[in-house]
Coordinates of C-alpha atoms and ligand atoms in Angstrom, one line a residue:
X1 CA 0.0 0.0 0.0
X2 CA 1.5 3.3 -1.1
X3 CA 1.6 6.2 1.4
X4 CA 2.9 9.8 1.1
X5 CA 2.3 13.3 2.2
X6 CA 1.1 15.7 -0.5
X7 CA -0.7 18.9 -1.4
X8 CA -3.9 18.0 -3.3
X9 CA -6.1 20.3 -5.4
X10 CA -9.7 20.3 -6.6
X11 CA -10.4 20.0 -10.3
X12 CA -10.7 23.7 -10.8
X13 CA -7.3 24.4 -9.1
X14 CA -9.0 27.0 -7.0
X15 CA -8.6 25.1 -3.7
X16 CA -5.9 22.9 -2.2
X17 CA -5.2 21.0 1.0
X18 CA -2.2 19.1 2.5
X19 CA -3.0 15.4 3.2
X20 CA -1.6 12.0 3.7
X21 CA -2.3 10.0 0.6
X22 CA -2.9 6.3 0.9
X23 CA -3.5 4.2 -2.2
X24 CA -5.3 1.0 -1.3
X25 CA -5.6 -1.9 -3.7
X26 CA -7.8 -4.2 -1.6
X27 CA -10.7 -3.9 0.8
X28 CA -8.3 -5.1 3.6
X29 CA -6.1 -2.1 2.8
X30 CA -9.0 0.3 3.2
X31 CA -9.6 -1.4 6.6
X32 CA -6.0 -0.9 7.5
X33 CA -6.3 2.8 6.5
X34 CA -9.2 3.1 8.9
X35 CA -7.0 1.6 11.7
X36 CA -4.2 4.1 10.9
X37 CA -6.7 7.0 11.0
X38 CA -8.0 5.9 14.4
X39 CA -4.6 5.4 15.8
X40 CA -3.3 8.8 14.6
X41 CA -6.6 10.5 15.4
X42 CA -6.9 11.7 11.8
X43 CA -10.0 12.0 9.6
X44 CA -10.2 10.3 6.3
X45 CA -11.9 10.8 2.9
X46 CA -12.0 8.9 -0.3
X47 CA -10.9 10.3 -3.7
X48 CA -11.7 9.0 -7.1
X49 CA -10.4 10.9 -10.1
X50 CA -10.5 14.2 -8.2
X51 CA -12.9 15.7 -10.8
X52 CA -15.1 17.4 -8.2
X53 CA -15.0 21.2 -8.8
X54 CA -15.0 21.8 -5.0
X55 CA -13.7 20.4 -1.7
X56 CA -15.5 17.1 -1.8
X57 CA -12.3 15.0 -2.3
X58 CA -10.0 17.1 -0.1
X59 CA -9.4 16.9 3.7
X60 CA -6.8 19.3 5.1
X61 CA -4.5 17.5 7.5
X62 CA -6.3 14.2 7.1
X63 CA -5.9 11.0 5.1
X64 CA -7.0 10.9 1.5
X65 CA -7.7 7.4 0.2
X66 CA -6.8 7.4 -3.5
X67 CA -9.2 4.8 -4.9
X68 CA -7.8 4.7 -8.4
X69 CA -5.8 1.5 -7.7
X70 CA -9.1 -0.5 -7.3
X71 CA -10.2 -0.3 -10.9
X72 CA -10.9 -3.8 -12.2
X73 CA -14.1 -4.7 -14.1
X74 CA -14.9 -8.0 -12.4
X75 CA -18.0 -9.1 -14.3
X76 CA -19.6 -8.2 -17.6
X77 CA -22.6 -10.1 -19.0
X78 CA -23.4 -8.7 -22.5
X79 CA -26.6 -10.8 -22.7
X80 CA -28.3 -8.7 -20.1
X81 CA -26.0 -5.6 -19.9
X82 CA -25.0 -6.1 -16.2
X83 CA -21.5 -4.9 -15.2
X84 CA -19.7 -5.2 -11.8
X85 CA -16.6 -3.2 -11.2
X86 CA -14.4 -1.9 -8.4
X87 CA -15.0 1.7 -7.3
X88 CA -11.9 3.2 -9.0
X89 CA -13.1 2.1 -12.4
X90 CA -13.6 5.1 -14.7
X91 CA -16.6 5.7 -16.9
X92 CA -14.1 5.5 -19.8
X93 CA -13.3 1.9 -18.8
X94 CA -17.0 1.1 -18.5
X95 CA -18.1 2.5 -21.9
X96 CA -15.1 1.0 -23.7
X97 CA -16.0 -2.4 -22.2
X98 CA -19.6 -2.4 -23.2
X99 CA -20.1 -0.4 -26.3
X100 CA -19.1 -3.0 -28.9
X101 CA -21.7 -5.3 -27.4
X102 CA -24.4 -2.7 -28.0
X103 CA -24.6 -1.1 -24.6
X104 CA -23.9 2.3 -23.1
X105 CA -23.8 3.6 -19.5
X106 CA -27.3 5.0 -18.8
X107 CA -26.0 8.1 -17.1
X108 CA -22.6 9.8 -17.6
X109 CA -20.9 13.0 -16.6
X110 CA -19.5 15.5 -19.0
X111 CA -16.1 13.9 -18.6
X112 CA -15.3 10.2 -18.9
X113 CA -12.4 10.4 -16.4
X114 CA -14.7 10.1 -13.3
X115 CA -14.8 6.9 -11.2
X116 CA -17.8 4.8 -10.3
X117 CA -17.1 5.5 -6.6
X118 CA -17.1 9.3 -7.2
X119 CA -20.1 9.1 -9.4
X120 CA -22.2 7.3 -6.8
X121 CA -21.0 9.5 -3.9
X122 CA -22.2 12.6 -5.8
X123 CA -25.0 10.7 -7.6
X124 CA -24.1 12.3 -10.9
X125 CA -26.7 13.3 -13.5
X126 CA -26.4 13.4 -17.3
X127 CA -28.0 15.3 -20.1
X128 CA -30.9 12.8 -19.8
X129 CA -31.6 13.5 -16.1
X130 CA -35.3 14.4 -16.8
X131 CA -35.8 10.9 -18.3
X132 CA -33.3 8.5 -16.7
X133 CA -32.7 10.1 -13.3
X134 CA -29.3 10.1 -11.6
X135 CA -26.8 7.3 -11.8
X136 CA -28.1 5.8 -8.6
X137 CA -31.3 4.7 -10.3
X138 CA -29.3 2.3 -12.4
X139 CA -27.3 0.7 -9.6
X140 CA -28.5 -2.8 -8.9
X141 CA -26.3 -3.4 -5.9
X142 CA -23.1 -2.1 -4.3
X143 CA -20.9 -3.3 -1.5
X144 CA -19.2 -0.9 0.9
X145 CA -16.9 -0.9 3.9
X146 CA -18.1 1.1 6.9
X147 CA -15.7 2.7 9.4
X148 CA -17.1 0.3 12.0
X149 CA -15.4 -2.5 10.0
X150 CA -18.7 -3.9 8.7
X151 CA -18.9 -4.9 5.0
X152 CA -22.4 -4.3 3.7
X153 CA -24.3 -5.0 0.5
X154 CA -27.0 -2.6 -0.4
X155 CA -29.7 -2.5 -3.1
X156 CA -33.1 -0.8 -3.2
X157 CA -34.5 -3.9 -1.4
X158 CA -31.6 -4.7 0.9
X159 CA -30.4 -2.1 3.4
X160 CA -32.5 0.3 1.4
X161 CA -32.0 3.2 3.8
X162 CA -28.3 3.0 3.3
X163 CA -28.7 2.5 -0.5
X164 CA -30.5 5.8 -0.9
X165 CA -28.2 7.6 1.6
X166 CA -24.8 6.4 0.5
X167 CA -25.6 7.1 -3.1
X168 CA -25.6 10.9 -2.9
X169 CA -23.9 10.7 0.5
X170 CA -20.6 12.5 -0.5
X171 CA -18.5 9.6 0.7
X172 CA -19.3 10.3 4.3
X173 CA -21.0 7.1 5.4
X174 CA -18.6 4.4 4.0
X175 CA -16.3 3.5 1.2
X176 CA -17.8 1.8 -1.9
X177 CA -15.9 -1.4 -2.7
X178 CA -17.9 -2.8 -5.7
X179 CA -20.7 -1.5 -7.9
X180 CA -23.1 -3.5 -10.1
X181 CA -24.9 -1.4 -12.7
X182 CA -27.4 -2.0 -15.5
X183 CA -26.3 -0.6 -18.9
X184 CA -28.6 0.8 -21.6
X185 CA -29.2 -1.0 -24.9
X186 CA -28.1 0.9 -28.0
X187 CA -28.6 0.1 -31.7
X188 CA -25.9 2.3 -33.1
X189 CA -22.6 4.0 -32.1
X190 CA -24.1 7.2 -33.3
X191 CA -26.7 9.7 -32.0
X192 CA -28.8 12.1 -34.0
X193 CA -28.4 15.7 -32.8
X194 CA -30.7 18.6 -33.6
X195 CA -28.8 21.9 -33.0
X196 CA -30.7 25.2 -32.9
X197 CA -30.2 28.7 -31.5
X198 CA -32.3 30.3 -28.8
X199 CA -32.4 34.1 -28.6
X200 CA -32.9 34.8 -24.9
X201 CA -33.5 33.2 -21.6
X202 CA -37.2 32.7 -22.0
X203 CA -36.8 31.0 -25.3
X204 CA -33.9 29.0 -23.9
X205 CA -35.8 27.5 -21.0
X206 CA -39.0 27.0 -23.0
X207 CA -37.0 25.0 -25.6
X208 CA -35.6 22.8 -22.9
X209 CA -39.0 22.2 -21.4
X210 CA -40.9 21.6 -24.6
X211 CA -38.1 19.8 -26.4
X212 CA -37.1 17.4 -23.6
X213 CA -40.0 14.8 -23.9
X214 CA -39.2 14.3 -27.6
X215 CA -35.5 13.5 -27.1
X216 CA -33.3 11.2 -25.1
X217 CA -30.9 14.0 -24.2
X218 CA -31.1 17.7 -24.1
X219 CA -28.5 20.3 -23.2
X220 CA -28.1 24.0 -23.7
X221 CA -25.0 26.2 -24.1
X222 CA -25.7 29.7 -22.6
X223 CA -23.7 32.8 -23.6
X224 CA -23.0 34.3 -20.2
X225 CA -21.6 37.5 -21.7
X226 CA -24.8 38.5 -23.6
X227 CA -26.9 41.3 -22.1
X228 CA -30.2 43.1 -22.5
X229 CA -32.7 41.5 -24.8
X230 CA -30.1 38.8 -25.6
X231 CA -29.6 37.8 -22.0
X232 CA -29.5 34.0 -21.7
X233 CA -29.2 33.4 -25.5
X234 CA -27.4 30.2 -26.6
X235 CA -27.8 27.0 -28.5
X236 CA -29.7 23.8 -27.7
X237 CA -28.4 20.3 -28.6
X238 CA -31.4 17.9 -28.6
X239 CA -30.4 14.4 -29.2
X240 CA -32.0 11.0 -29.8
X241 CA -30.8 7.4 -30.1
X242 CA -31.0 5.8 -33.5
X243 CA -33.6 3.1 -33.7
X244 CA -32.8 -0.5 -34.8
X245 CA -32.2 -0.4 -38.6
X246 CA -31.5 3.4 -38.8
X247 CA -27.7 2.8 -38.8
X248 CA -26.8 0.5 -41.8
X249 CA -23.6 -0.6 -40.0
X250 CA -24.0 -0.6 -36.3
X251 CA -21.1 -3.1 -35.7
X252 CA -18.8 -0.6 -37.2
X253 CA -20.0 2.6 -35.5
X254 CA -20.1 0.8 -32.1
X255 CA -16.4 -0.1 -32.3
X256 CA -14.3 1.6 -29.6
X257 CA -11.9 2.9 -32.3
X258 CA -14.9 4.8 -33.9
X259 CA -15.9 6.4 -30.6
X260 CA -12.6 7.6 -29.2
X261 CA -11.8 11.3 -29.4
X262 CA -8.9 12.1 -31.8
X263 CA -5.6 13.1 -30.1
X264 CA -4.9 15.8 -32.7
X265 CA -6.9 18.6 -34.2
X266 CA -7.1 18.5 -38.0
X267 CA -4.9 15.4 -37.7
X268 CA -1.8 17.6 -36.9
X269 CA -2.1 19.8 -33.8
X270 CA -1.9 17.9 -30.5
X271 CA -5.0 18.7 -28.4
X272 CA -2.9 18.5 -25.2
X273 CA -1.3 21.9 -26.2
X274 CA -4.6 23.6 -26.9
X275 CA -5.2 25.0 -23.4
X276 CA -2.1 27.2 -23.8
X277 CA -3.7 28.9 -26.8
X278 CA -7.0 29.3 -24.9
X279 CA -5.3 31.2 -21.9
X280 CA -5.0 34.6 -23.6
X281 CA -8.8 34.6 -24.2
X282 CA -9.7 33.9 -20.6
X283 CA -10.6 37.4 -19.7
X284 CA -13.9 39.4 -20.0
X285 CA -13.1 40.7 -23.5
X286 CA -11.8 37.4 -24.8
X287 CA -14.7 35.5 -23.3
X288 CA -17.1 37.9 -24.9
X289 CA -15.4 37.4 -28.3
X290 CA -15.5 33.6 -28.1
X291 CA -19.1 33.5 -26.8
X292 CA -20.3 35.9 -29.5
X293 CA -18.5 34.0 -32.3
X294 CA -19.9 30.8 -31.0
X295 CA -23.4 32.2 -31.0
X296 CA -23.1 33.5 -34.5
X297 CA -21.8 30.1 -35.6
X298 CA -24.8 28.5 -33.9
X299 CA -27.4 30.5 -35.8
X300 CA -27.7 27.8 -38.5
X301 CA -30.3 25.2 -37.4
X302 CA -29.0 21.8 -38.4
X303 CA -29.1 18.1 -37.7
X304 CA -26.0 15.8 -37.6
X305 CA -24.9 12.4 -36.3
X306 CA -22.2 12.2 -33.6
X307 CA -20.7 9.3 -31.7
X308 CA -21.8 8.8 -28.1
X309 CA -18.4 9.6 -26.8
X310 CA -18.1 12.8 -28.8
X311 CA -21.6 14.0 -27.7
X312 CA -21.2 13.2 -24.0
X313 CA -17.5 14.0 -23.4
X314 CA -17.1 17.3 -25.3
X315 CA -15.0 18.7 -22.5
X316 CA -12.5 15.9 -22.9
X317 CA -11.7 17.2 -26.4
X318 CA -9.4 19.7 -24.8
X319 CA -7.3 17.9 -22.1
X320 CA -6.4 20.1 -19.1
X321 CA -8.7 22.9 -20.4
X322 CA -9.1 24.0 -16.8
X323 CA -5.5 25.2 -16.8
X324 CA -6.4 27.9 -19.3
X325 CA -8.1 29.8 -16.5
X326 CA -4.7 30.6 -15.1
X327 CA -3.1 30.6 -11.6
X328 CA -6.3 31.2 -9.6
X329 CA -8.2 28.5 -11.4
X330 CA -12.0 28.4 -11.7
X331 CA -15.1 28.0 -9.6
X332 CA -18.1 26.3 -11.1
X333 CA -21.4 27.4 -9.6
X334 CA -24.4 25.2 -10.5
X335 CA -27.9 25.9 -9.3
X336 CA -31.0 23.8 -9.7
X337 CA -34.3 25.7 -9.9
X338 CA -38.0 24.7 -10.3
X339 CA -39.3 25.4 -13.8
X340 CA -41.7 28.0 -12.4
X341 CA -39.0 30.2 -10.9
X342 CA -35.9 29.5 -12.9
X343 CA -36.2 32.3 -15.5
X344 CA -36.6 35.2 -13.0
X345 CA -33.9 33.9 -10.7
X346 CA -31.3 33.3 -13.5
X347 CA -32.2 36.7 -15.0
X348 CA -31.4 38.3 -11.7
X349 CA -28.1 36.3 -11.3
X350 CA -26.9 37.0 -14.8
X351 CA -27.6 40.7 -14.5
X352 CA -25.8 40.8 -11.1
X353 CA -22.8 39.1 -12.7
X354 CA -22.7 41.8 -15.4
X355 CA -23.1 44.6 -12.9
X356 CA -20.1 43.2 -10.9
X357 CA -18.0 42.8 -14.1
X358 CA -17.8 39.1 -13.3
X359 CA -19.6 37.3 -16.2
X360 CA -19.5 33.5 -16.5
X361 CA -17.3 32.5 -19.4
X362 CA -19.2 29.2 -19.9
X363 CA -22.9 28.5 -19.1
X364 CA -24.5 25.1 -19.5
X365 CA -28.2 24.3 -18.9
X366 CA -30.0 21.0 -18.4
X367 CA -33.5 19.7 -17.7
X368 CA -34.1 17.7 -14.5
X369 CA -36.6 15.8 -12.5
X370 CA -36.7 14.9 -8.8
X371 CA -35.3 11.6 -7.4
X372 CA -35.6 9.6 -4.1
X373 CA -32.0 9.9 -2.9
X374 CA -31.5 11.4 0.6
X375 CA -29.1 14.2 -0.4
X376 CA -30.7 14.8 -3.8
X377 CA -29.8 17.9 -5.8
X378 CA -32.5 17.6 -8.5
X379 CA -35.8 19.4 -8.9
X380 CA -38.6 19.4 -11.5
X381 CA -36.9 22.2 -13.4
X382 CA -33.5 23.1 -14.8
X383 CA -29.9 23.6 -13.8
X384 CA -27.5 26.2 -14.9
X385 CA -23.8 25.6 -14.4
X386 CA -21.6 28.7 -14.6
X387 CA -17.8 28.8 -14.8
X388 CA -16.1 31.8 -13.2
X389 CA -12.4 32.6 -13.5
X390 CA -10.8 33.2 -10.1
X391 CA -8.5 36.3 -10.1
X392 CA -6.6 36.6 -6.9
X393 CA -7.4 40.3 -6.3
X394 CA -11.2 39.7 -7.1
X395 CA -11.6 36.4 -5.3
X396 CA -13.4 38.0 -2.3
X397 CA -15.7 39.9 -4.5
X398 CA -16.6 36.7 -6.5
X399 CA -17.3 35.0 -3.2
X400 CA -19.7 37.7 -2.1
X401 CA -21.5 37.5 -5.4
X402 CA -21.9 33.8 -5.2
X403 CA -23.3 34.2 -1.7
X404 CA -25.8 36.6 -3.2
X405 CA -26.6 34.0 -5.8
X406 CA -27.2 31.4 -3.0
X407 CA -29.8 33.7 -1.5
X408 CA -31.6 34.1 -4.9
X409 CA -31.6 30.4 -5.4
X410 CA -32.9 29.6 -1.9
X411 CA -35.6 32.2 -2.2
X412 CA -36.7 30.7 -5.5
X413 CA -37.0 27.2 -4.0
X414 CA -33.8 25.9 -5.6
X415 CA -31.1 23.4 -4.6
X416 CA -27.3 22.9 -5.0
X417 CA -25.1 20.1 -6.1
X418 CA -22.0 19.4 -4.0
X419 CA -19.8 18.1 -6.7
X420 CA -19.7 21.7 -7.8
X421 CA -20.3 24.8 -5.6
X422 CA -17.4 25.7 -3.3
X423 CA -18.8 28.8 -1.5
X424 CA -22.2 27.5 -0.2
X425 CA -22.5 27.6 3.6
X426 CA -23.9 25.2 6.2
X427 CA -26.8 27.6 6.8
X428 CA -27.7 27.6 3.1
X429 CA -27.4 23.8 2.9
X430 CA -29.7 23.4 5.9
X431 CA -32.3 25.6 4.2
X432 CA -32.6 23.5 1.0
X433 CA -32.0 20.1 2.4
X434 CA -34.4 20.8 5.3
X435 CA -33.9 19.9 9.0
X436 CA -35.5 16.5 8.7
X437 CA -33.2 15.3 5.9
X438 CA -30.1 16.6 7.7
X439 CA -31.2 14.8 10.9
X440 CA -31.8 11.6 9.0
X441 CA -28.3 11.8 7.4
X442 CA -26.7 12.6 10.7
X443 CA -28.4 9.6 12.3
X444 CA -27.1 7.3 9.6
X445 CA -23.7 8.9 10.0
X446 CA -23.7 8.0 13.7
X447 CA -24.7 4.4 12.9
X448 CA -22.1 3.9 10.1
X449 CA -19.3 6.1 11.4
X450 CA -19.8 6.5 15.2
X451 CA -16.2 7.9 15.7
X452 CA -16.6 10.5 12.8
X453 CA -13.6 9.1 10.9
X454 CA -15.0 10.0 7.5
X455 CA -14.7 13.8 7.0
X456 CA -13.9 15.9 3.9
X457 CA -13.4 19.7 3.7
X458 CA -16.9 19.8 2.1
X459 CA -18.4 17.9 5.0
X460 CA -16.8 20.3 7.5
X461 CA -18.1 23.3 5.4
X462 CA -21.8 22.1 5.0
X463 CA -22.5 19.8 7.9
X464 CA -20.5 20.9 10.9
Ligands
FAD501 C1 -15.3 18.4 -16.9 C2 -16.3 17.9 -15.9 C3 -17.6 17.7 -16.3 C4 -18.5 17.2 -15.4 N1 -19.8 17.0 -15.8 C5 -20.7 16.5 -14.9 C6 -22.0 16.2 -15.3 O1 -22.4 16.3 -16.5 N2 -22.9 15.7 -14.3 C7 -22.5 15.6 -13.0 O2 -23.4 15.2 -12.2 N3 -21.3 15.9 -12.6 C8 -20.4 16.3 -13.5 N4 -19.1 16.6 -13.1 C9 -18.7 16.4 -11.7 C10 -18.2 15.0 -11.4 O3 -19.0 14.0 -12.1 C11 -18.3 14.6 -9.9 O4 -17.6 15.6 -9.2 C12 -17.8 13.2 -9.6 O5 -18.1 13.0 -8.2 C13 -16.3 13.1 -9.8 O6 -15.9 11.8 -9.7 P1 -14.5 11.5 -9.2 O7 -14.2 10.0 -9.4 O8 -13.5 12.4 -9.8 O9 -14.6 11.7 -7.7 P2 -13.9 12.7 -6.7 O10 -14.0 14.1 -7.2 O11 -12.5 12.3 -6.5 O12 -14.7 12.5 -5.4 C14 -16.1 12.9 -5.3 C15 -16.7 12.4 -4.1 O13 -16.8 11.0 -4.2 C16 -16.3 10.4 -3.0 N5 -15.7 9.1 -3.3 C17 -14.8 8.8 -4.3 N6 -14.6 7.5 -4.3 C18 -15.4 7.0 -3.4 C19 -15.6 5.6 -2.9 N7 -15.0 4.6 -3.4 N8 -16.4 5.4 -1.8 C20 -17.1 6.5 -1.3 N9 -16.9 7.7 -1.7 C21 -16.1 8.0 -2.7 C22 -15.3 11.5 -2.5 O14 -15.0 11.3 -1.1 C23 -16.0 12.8 -2.8 O15 -16.9 13.1 -1.8 C24 -18.1 17.0 -14.0 C25 -16.8 17.3 -13.6 C26 -15.9 17.7 -14.6 C27 -14.5 18.0 -14.1

């Protein structure tokens, strides 16, 4: 078992914390890490691929369990689409295992680098959340090691309370050791995408709402630099699976080699260098230029076919793109609002960002529906994710603005997702989770982790 002391960062490179890093490769080694933590009176948190934008996988002065060493796919049954894998297995490994057999993960994040353990702990959503729910709804069973030493198996029928609390539980009740999931049948390696522009926030949200039932996935890009009558303009990508027979050669399009993203742009320029060329544009003027050019380019309504990987993992096209934000990194702020209040609340937030001279450089919208998980972030409405550049001398101002956003969201009956926001306080969390939910979670925490061994910086921020 590897151990060392290191400074770890969040995905956006806007936070960091010194920790002891332990890389277990077996459940026994996780158990050993719990013993070390108890002996040294340290707290402990699991880390998957470290793709959370906030402090979910950091614990200052504690032990971080790097789960990436436990990444074997232990069972795959292509006749029924059931996969079992260790928690450090990435979504990339999963889709590459199943796609050629005509299956695809039912829910994926916007990057394929995330691990199953991280995806369950956050209960990730995809661009199909309004239809397929979060990833937890496709988990048939998982096993986990609790800090008490108990190894448990959970499914909706067995230990149901822990099933619905550990999925979404931010890694604070136990460590996932194995996950069994149902994949989704596909009949082609391609998707059919309708791309069309939306001129303002009202049209944007109406298109998501009206379009969603007719498609398998829907997602919007929002130009966070547009103002006035164009506030909230952008482009919608509404996407559907191909039916059996629509793709003349599905065996070919479902090959992994026809899904993977090319390593070079135009066959020449290495994508890994692209972020250096993006850096000079990461300021208000550059972001306005890029967003405006993108909007103009999106004015042509068109339909095209795209591989599953290219559609879902657009952000992976530019490896290390987050470095283009410079030394201070970025903060992603994602709010979830009911469909009745979203437009007014986001109008207020976008206008506030312009008044402060702190526009979002990238905005992404999605359609959602509620789910049964204890720490759910979803609503019957929409989400808007906004990326903000962190400039050292304006960091405090940005923090104050995001606190203002929190107030607007709470007032509008919204929720937050703790794979993202890094400024939200315990008081705000209590308001949207509600006292009953927090009490239920804390009761389970006492049962699974009576000595409070599992603790992340996020947990300290929102629960203590
Ligand atoms: C470019 C990008 C796009 C994204 N797109 C989306 C999206 O579309 N939808 C979405 O929902 N999210 C999205 N995310 C967020 C991401 O999916 C979540 O933050 C996810 O939790 C990251 O997984 P990870 O393996 O990196 O986990 P980490 O960030 O390392 O950890 C996340 C949480 O999981 C816990 N954890 C990790 N492993 C275990 C384990 N074995 N047992 C118990 N707890 C564990 C950690 O303690 C922590 O609380 C995106 C992130 C990025 C960087």
